[in-house]
Coordinates of C-alpha atoms in Angstrom, one line a residue:
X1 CA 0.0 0.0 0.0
X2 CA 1.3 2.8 -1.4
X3 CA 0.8 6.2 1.2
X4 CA 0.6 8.8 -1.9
X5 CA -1.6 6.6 -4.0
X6 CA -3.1 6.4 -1.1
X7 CA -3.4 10.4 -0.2
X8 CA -4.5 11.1 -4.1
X9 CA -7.7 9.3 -3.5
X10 CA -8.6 10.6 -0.4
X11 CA -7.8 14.2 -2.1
X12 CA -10.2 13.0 -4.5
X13 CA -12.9 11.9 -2.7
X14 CA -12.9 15.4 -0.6
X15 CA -13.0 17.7 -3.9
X16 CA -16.2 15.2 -4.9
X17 CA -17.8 15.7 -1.4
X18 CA -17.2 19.7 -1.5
X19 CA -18.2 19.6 -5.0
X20 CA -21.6 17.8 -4.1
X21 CA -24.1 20.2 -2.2
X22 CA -26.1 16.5 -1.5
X23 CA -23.2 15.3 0.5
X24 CA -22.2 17.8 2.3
X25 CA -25.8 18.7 3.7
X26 CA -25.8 15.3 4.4
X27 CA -22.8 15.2 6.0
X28 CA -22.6 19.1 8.0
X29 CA -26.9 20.1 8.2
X30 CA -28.6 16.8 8.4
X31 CA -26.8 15.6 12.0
X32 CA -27.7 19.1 13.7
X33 CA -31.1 19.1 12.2
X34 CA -31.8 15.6 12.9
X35 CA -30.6 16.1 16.9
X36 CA -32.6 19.3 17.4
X37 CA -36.3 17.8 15.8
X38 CA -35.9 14.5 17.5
X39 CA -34.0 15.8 20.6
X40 CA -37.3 18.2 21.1
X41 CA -40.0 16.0 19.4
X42 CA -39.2 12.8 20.9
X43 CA -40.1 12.1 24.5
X44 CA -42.0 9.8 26.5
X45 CA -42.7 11.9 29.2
X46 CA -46.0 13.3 29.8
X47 CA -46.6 16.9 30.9
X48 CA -48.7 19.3 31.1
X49 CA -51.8 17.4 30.5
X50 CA -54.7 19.3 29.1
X51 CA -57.7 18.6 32.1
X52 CA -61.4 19.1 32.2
X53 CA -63.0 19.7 35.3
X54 CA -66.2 20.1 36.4
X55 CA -66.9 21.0 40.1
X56 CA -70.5 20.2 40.8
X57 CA -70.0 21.7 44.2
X58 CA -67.9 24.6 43.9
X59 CA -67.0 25.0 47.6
X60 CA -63.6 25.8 49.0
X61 CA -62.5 22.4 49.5
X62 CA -63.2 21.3 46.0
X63 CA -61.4 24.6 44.5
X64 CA -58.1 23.1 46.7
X65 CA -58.5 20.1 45.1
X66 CA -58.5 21.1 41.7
X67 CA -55.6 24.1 42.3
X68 CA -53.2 21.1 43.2
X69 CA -54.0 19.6 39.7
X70 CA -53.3 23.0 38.1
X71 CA -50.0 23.2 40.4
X72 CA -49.0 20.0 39.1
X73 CA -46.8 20.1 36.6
X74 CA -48.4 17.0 34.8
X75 CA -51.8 18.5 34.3
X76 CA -53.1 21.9 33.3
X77 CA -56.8 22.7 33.9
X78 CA -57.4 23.4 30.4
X79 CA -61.4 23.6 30.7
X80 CA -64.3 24.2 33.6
X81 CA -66.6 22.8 32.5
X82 CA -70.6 23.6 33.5
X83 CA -71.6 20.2 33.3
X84 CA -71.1 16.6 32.2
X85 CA -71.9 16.9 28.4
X86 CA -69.0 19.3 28.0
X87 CA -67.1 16.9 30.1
X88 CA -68.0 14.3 27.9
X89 CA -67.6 17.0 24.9
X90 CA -63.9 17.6 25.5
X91 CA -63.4 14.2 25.5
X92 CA -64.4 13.4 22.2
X93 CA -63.2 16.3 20.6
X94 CA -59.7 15.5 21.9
X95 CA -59.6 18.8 23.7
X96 CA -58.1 17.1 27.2
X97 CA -56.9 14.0 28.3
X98 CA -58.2 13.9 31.3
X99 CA -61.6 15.0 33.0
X100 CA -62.2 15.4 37.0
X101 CA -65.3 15.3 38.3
X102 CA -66.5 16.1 41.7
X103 CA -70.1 15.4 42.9
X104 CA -72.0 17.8 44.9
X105 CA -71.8 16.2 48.3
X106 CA -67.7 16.0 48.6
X107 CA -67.2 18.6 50.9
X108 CA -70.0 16.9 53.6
X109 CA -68.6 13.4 52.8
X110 CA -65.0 14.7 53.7
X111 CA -65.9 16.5 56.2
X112 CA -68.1 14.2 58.0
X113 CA -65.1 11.9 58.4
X114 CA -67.2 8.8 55.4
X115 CA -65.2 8.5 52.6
X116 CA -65.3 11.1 49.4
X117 CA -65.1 10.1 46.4
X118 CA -64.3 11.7 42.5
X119 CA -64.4 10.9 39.2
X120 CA -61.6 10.5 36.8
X121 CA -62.3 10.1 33.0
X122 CA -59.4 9.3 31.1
X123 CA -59.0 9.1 27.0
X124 CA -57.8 5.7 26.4
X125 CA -56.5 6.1 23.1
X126 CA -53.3 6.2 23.8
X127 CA -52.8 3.5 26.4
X128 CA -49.3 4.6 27.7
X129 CA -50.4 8.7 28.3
X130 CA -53.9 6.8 29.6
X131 CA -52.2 4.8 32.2
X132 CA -49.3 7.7 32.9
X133 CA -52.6 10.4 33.5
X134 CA -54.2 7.9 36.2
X135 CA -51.0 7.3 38.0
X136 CA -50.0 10.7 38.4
X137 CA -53.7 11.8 39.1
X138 CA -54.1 9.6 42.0
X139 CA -50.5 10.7 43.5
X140 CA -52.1 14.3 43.2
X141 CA -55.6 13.0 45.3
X142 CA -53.3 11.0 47.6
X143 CA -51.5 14.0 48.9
X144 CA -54.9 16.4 49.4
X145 CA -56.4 13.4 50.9
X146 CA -53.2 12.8 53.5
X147 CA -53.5 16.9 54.1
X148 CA -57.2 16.0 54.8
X149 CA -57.0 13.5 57.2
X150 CA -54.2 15.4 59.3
X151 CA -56.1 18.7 59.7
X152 CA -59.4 16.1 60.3
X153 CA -57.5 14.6 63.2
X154 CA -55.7 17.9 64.5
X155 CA -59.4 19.3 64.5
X156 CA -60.8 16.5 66.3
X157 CA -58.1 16.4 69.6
X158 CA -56.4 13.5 68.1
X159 CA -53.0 12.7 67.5
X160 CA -50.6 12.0 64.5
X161 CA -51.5 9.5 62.4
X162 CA -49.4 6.4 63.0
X163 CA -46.4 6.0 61.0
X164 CA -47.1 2.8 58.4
X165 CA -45.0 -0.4 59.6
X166 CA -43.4 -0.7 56.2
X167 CA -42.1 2.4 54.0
X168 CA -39.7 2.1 50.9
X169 CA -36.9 4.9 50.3
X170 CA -36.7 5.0 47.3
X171 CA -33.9 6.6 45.2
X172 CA -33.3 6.7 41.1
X173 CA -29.4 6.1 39.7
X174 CA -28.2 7.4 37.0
X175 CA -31.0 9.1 35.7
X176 CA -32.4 11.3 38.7
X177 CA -34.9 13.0 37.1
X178 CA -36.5 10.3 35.3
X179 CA -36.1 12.7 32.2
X180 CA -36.9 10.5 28.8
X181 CA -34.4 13.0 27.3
X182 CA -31.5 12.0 28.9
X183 CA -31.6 8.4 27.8
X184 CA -33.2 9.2 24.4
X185 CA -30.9 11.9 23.1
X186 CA -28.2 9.0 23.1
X187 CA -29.6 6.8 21.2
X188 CA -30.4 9.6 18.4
X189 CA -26.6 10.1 18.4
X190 CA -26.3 6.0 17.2
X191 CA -28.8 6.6 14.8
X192 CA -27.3 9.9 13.3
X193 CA -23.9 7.7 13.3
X194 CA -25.8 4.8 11.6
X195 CA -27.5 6.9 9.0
X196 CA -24.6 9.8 7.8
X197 CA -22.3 7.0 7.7
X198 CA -23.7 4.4 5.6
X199 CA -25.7 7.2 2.8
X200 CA -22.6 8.6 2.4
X201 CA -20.3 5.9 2.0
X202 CA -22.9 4.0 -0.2
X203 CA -22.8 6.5 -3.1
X204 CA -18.8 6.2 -3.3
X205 CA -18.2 3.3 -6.1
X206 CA -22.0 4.1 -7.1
X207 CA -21.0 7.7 -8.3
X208 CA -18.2 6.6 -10.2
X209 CA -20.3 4.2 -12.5
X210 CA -22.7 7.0 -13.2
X211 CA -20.3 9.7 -13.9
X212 CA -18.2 7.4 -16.0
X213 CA -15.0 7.7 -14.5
X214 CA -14.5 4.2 -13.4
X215 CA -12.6 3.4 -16.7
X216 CA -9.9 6.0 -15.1
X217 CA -9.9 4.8 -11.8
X218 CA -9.3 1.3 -12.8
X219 CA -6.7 1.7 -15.5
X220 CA -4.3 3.4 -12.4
X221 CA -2.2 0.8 -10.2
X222 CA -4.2 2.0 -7.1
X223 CA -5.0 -1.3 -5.7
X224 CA -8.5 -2.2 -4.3
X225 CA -7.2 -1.6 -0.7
X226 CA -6.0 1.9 -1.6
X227 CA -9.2 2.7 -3.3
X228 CA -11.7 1.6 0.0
X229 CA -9.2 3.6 2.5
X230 CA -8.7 6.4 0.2
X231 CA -12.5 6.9 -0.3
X232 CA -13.1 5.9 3.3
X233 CA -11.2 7.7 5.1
X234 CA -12.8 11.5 4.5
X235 CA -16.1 9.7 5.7
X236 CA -14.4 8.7 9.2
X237 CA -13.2 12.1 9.5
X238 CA -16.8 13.9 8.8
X239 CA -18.0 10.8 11.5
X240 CA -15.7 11.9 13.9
X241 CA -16.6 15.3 13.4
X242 CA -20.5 14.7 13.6
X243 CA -20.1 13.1 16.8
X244 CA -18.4 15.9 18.5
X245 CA -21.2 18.0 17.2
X246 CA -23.9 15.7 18.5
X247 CA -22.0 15.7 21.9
X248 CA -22.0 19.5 22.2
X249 CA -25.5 19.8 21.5
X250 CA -26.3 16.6 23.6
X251 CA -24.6 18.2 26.9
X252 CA -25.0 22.4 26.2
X253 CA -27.9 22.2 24.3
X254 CA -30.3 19.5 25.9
X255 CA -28.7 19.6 29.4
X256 CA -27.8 15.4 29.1
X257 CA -25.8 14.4 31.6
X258 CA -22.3 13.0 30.4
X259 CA -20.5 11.5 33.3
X260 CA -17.8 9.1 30.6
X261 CA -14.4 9.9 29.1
X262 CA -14.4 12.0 25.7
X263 CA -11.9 9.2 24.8
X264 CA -13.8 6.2 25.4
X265 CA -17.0 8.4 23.9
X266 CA -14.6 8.3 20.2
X267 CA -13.2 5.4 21.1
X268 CA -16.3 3.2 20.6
X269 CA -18.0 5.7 18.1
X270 CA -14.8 4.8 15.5
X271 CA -15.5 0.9 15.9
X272 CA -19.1 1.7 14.8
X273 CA -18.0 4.2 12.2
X274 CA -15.8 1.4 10.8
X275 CA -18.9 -0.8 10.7
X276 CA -21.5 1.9 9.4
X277 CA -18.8 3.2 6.2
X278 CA -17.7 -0.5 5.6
X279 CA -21.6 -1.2 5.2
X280 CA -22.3 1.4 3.1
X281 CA -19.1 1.0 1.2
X282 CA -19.9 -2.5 0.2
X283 CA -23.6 -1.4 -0.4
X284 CA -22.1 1.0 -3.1
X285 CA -19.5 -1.8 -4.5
X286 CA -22.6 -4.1 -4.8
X287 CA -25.5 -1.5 -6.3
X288 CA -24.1 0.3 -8.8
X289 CA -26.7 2.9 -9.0
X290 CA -26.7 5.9 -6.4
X291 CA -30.5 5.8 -6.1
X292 CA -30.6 2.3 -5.1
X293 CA -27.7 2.1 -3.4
X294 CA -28.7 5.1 -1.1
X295 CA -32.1 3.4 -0.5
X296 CA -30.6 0.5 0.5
X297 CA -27.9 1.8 2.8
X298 CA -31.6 3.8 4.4
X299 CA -33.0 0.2 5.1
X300 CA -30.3 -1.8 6.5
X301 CA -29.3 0.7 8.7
X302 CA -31.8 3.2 9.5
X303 CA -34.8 0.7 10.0
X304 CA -32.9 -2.0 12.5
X305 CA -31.3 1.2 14.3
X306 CA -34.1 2.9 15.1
X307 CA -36.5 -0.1 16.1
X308 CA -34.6 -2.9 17.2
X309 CA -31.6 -1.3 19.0
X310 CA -33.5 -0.4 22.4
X311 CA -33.4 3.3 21.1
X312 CA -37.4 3.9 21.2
X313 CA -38.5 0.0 22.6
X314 CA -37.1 -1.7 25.4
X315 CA -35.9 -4.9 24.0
X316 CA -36.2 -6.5 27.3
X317 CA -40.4 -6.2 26.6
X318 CA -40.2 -7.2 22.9
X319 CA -40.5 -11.3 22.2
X320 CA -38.5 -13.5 22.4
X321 CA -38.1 -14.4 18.5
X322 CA -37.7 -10.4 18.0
X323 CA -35.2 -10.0 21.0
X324 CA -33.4 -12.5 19.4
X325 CA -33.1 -10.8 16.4
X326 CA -32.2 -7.9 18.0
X327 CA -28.2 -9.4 18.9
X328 CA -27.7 -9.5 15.3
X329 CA -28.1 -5.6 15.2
X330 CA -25.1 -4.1 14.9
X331 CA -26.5 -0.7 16.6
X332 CA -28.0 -2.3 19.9
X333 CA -23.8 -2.6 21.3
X334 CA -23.4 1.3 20.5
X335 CA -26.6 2.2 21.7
X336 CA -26.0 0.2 24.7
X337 CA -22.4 1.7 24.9
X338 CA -23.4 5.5 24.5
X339 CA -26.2 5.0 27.0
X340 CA -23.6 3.2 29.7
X341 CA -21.1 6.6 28.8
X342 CA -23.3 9.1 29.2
X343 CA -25.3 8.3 32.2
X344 CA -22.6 5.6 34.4
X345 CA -19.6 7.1 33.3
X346 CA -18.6 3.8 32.1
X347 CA -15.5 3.0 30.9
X348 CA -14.2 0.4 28.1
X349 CA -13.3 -2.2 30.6
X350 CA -17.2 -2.2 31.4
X351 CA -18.3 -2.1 28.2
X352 CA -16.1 -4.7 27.2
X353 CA -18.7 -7.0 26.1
X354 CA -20.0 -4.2 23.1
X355 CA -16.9 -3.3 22.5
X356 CA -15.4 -6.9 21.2
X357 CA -18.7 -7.6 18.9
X358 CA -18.0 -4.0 17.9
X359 CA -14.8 -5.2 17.3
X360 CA -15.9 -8.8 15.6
X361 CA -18.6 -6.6 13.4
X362 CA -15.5 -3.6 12.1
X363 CA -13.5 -6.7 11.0
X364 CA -16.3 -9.0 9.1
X365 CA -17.4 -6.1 6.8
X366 CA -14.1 -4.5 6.6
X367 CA -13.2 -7.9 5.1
X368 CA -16.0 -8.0 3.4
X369 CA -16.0 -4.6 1.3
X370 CA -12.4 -5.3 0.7
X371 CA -13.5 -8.3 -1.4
X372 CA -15.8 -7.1 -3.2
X373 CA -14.8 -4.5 -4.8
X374 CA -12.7 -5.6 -8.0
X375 CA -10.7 -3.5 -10.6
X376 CA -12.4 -5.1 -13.3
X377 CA -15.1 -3.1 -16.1
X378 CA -17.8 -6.0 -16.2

């Protein structure tokens, strides 16, 4: 391997990227504009819920009820409603999630030391924010009904109420704010990585069949070794550089904790870039139209990246024929890997494990692409 044979295709692959406004929006606007409309638009957290409520009683104790929903910051009283056809009306016209309903007789029924009781009406449409709405609305009656019963006692001459015989302490690691974003904004990094790396790389060999310049290329003594690192090697830079940009935004845009080393962060982000440009490299050797060979580079990586690599579904909850699957995806170790780095702080010797069928992937398709390409017309 010959370094300035070497060098000359490199050289020449850069001038085709700056030359190419395609590739370089794919390779400079797409990663920023990809982490800022998924970083914001997905999330699994539910906030700000919009709530009906209609307050058959109107009374102060029902009014301090409903201003600890609107202090919440999981619900907003988005409609009062006069009765239980607009209850019902917001409901179906989509206009809250939620709807509270308090009867006439709570205050009495509190008061009077019997049990009071209220109605929640939840939109079941969307089973996850259905469930999420009913959890966090009974935490919100649970703590006006302890306040209840302590000022019913105090009023009454009675003591404190007995402390339960069992209480957990409970205490989140790693992630303690339970904020979807930090865990999510992770993954999108893996799936930028997947997705720059392998469009790119897949129009390589591809462009020089359409533009005709294949003829040239083979009649030099480049060998085919030269020719993949040559035309490889700007793509690993551009990687390298998109990460760092998705890191900055990551920790000084989003606020995502990042307790790892920088060094293991690149470290295991070249093993996958290796994988990803190799992929896309021998997509491009294969397909020799740009068209196809870009769609195809979208499907084998973007598809098995974004649904099968525990970057929006838990694999632990999917089947067991999928979650089986799911070891052959080559994205599930890095998003496993970036996860571990920015939220543990873990370090190569704990992601060990990723990091050697990392390793075992980069080798297989570098050996691979470096087969298939041949110097030959037909």
């Amino acid at each position: 391997m010959k370094f300035n044979r070497l060098k000359a295709i490199a050289v020449k692959e850069v001038l085709q990227i700056v030359r190419d406004p395609r590739s370089l929006m794919l390779a400079l606007l797409l990663p920023v504009m990809q982490i800022l409309l998924l970083g914001y638009g997905v999330t699994l957290d539910v906030k700000h819920l919009p709530v009906c409520a209609y307050d058959a009683e109107g009374s102060q104790d029902t009014q301090a009820l409903l201003k600890r929903f609107q202090a919440s910051r999981y619900f907003t009283i988005a409609r009062v409603a006069q009765g239980e056809s607009q209850v019902i009306g917001g409901l179906d016209r989509g206009t809250c999630n939620l709807a509270i309903v308090i009867p006439a007789d709570f205050s009495r029924s509190l008061n009077s030391g019997g049990r009071a009781e209220l109605q929640a009406i939840v939109d079941g449409t969307d089973s996850n924010t259905a469930t999420l709405a009913l959890g966090y609305a009974q935490a919100v009656v649970a703590g006006y009904s302890n306040d209840v019963q302590l000022r019913w006692l105090a009023a009454h001459g009675q003591g404190a109420v007995p402390a339960a015989p069992l209480t957990v302490q409970s205490r989140v690691w790693f992630n303690e704010d339970l904020d979807s974003r930090n865990f999510i904004i992770p993954g999108i990094v893996a799936l930028i990585m997947a997705l720059i790396g392998a469009q790119l790389t897949s129009l390589t060999i591809a462009r020089e069949w359409e533009r005709g310049t294949m003829e040239l290329l083979v009649s030099t003594p480049v060998t085919p070794g030269e020719v993949m690192l040559g035309k490889l090697l700007p793509y690993f830079a551009i990687g390298l550089f998109d990460a760092a940009l998705c890191l900055v935004f990551a920790v000084f845009w989003f606020d995502v904790p990042f307790r790892g080393a920088v060094s293991t962060l690149f470290f295991i982000t070249s093993l996958f870039l290796v994988v990803v440009l190799g992929l896309g490299y021998l997509i491009s050797v294969l397909i020799r139209s740009q068209l196809g060979a870009s769609q195809i580079a979208l499907l084998v990586t973007l598809l098995p990246t974004n649904l099968l690599s525990g970057l929006a579904f838990p694999i632990d909850q999917m089947p067991a024929p999928i979650r089986a699957i799911t070891y052959l995806v080559y994205g599930r170790y890095y998003v496993t890997a970036l996860k571990a780095i920015f939220l543990k702080g873990a370090g190569v010797i704990e992601l060990l494990s990723p990091v050697l069928i990392m390793f075992a992937y980069a080798a297989a398709v570098t050996w691979l692409a470096a087969r298939g390409f041949r110097k030959k017309l037909v």
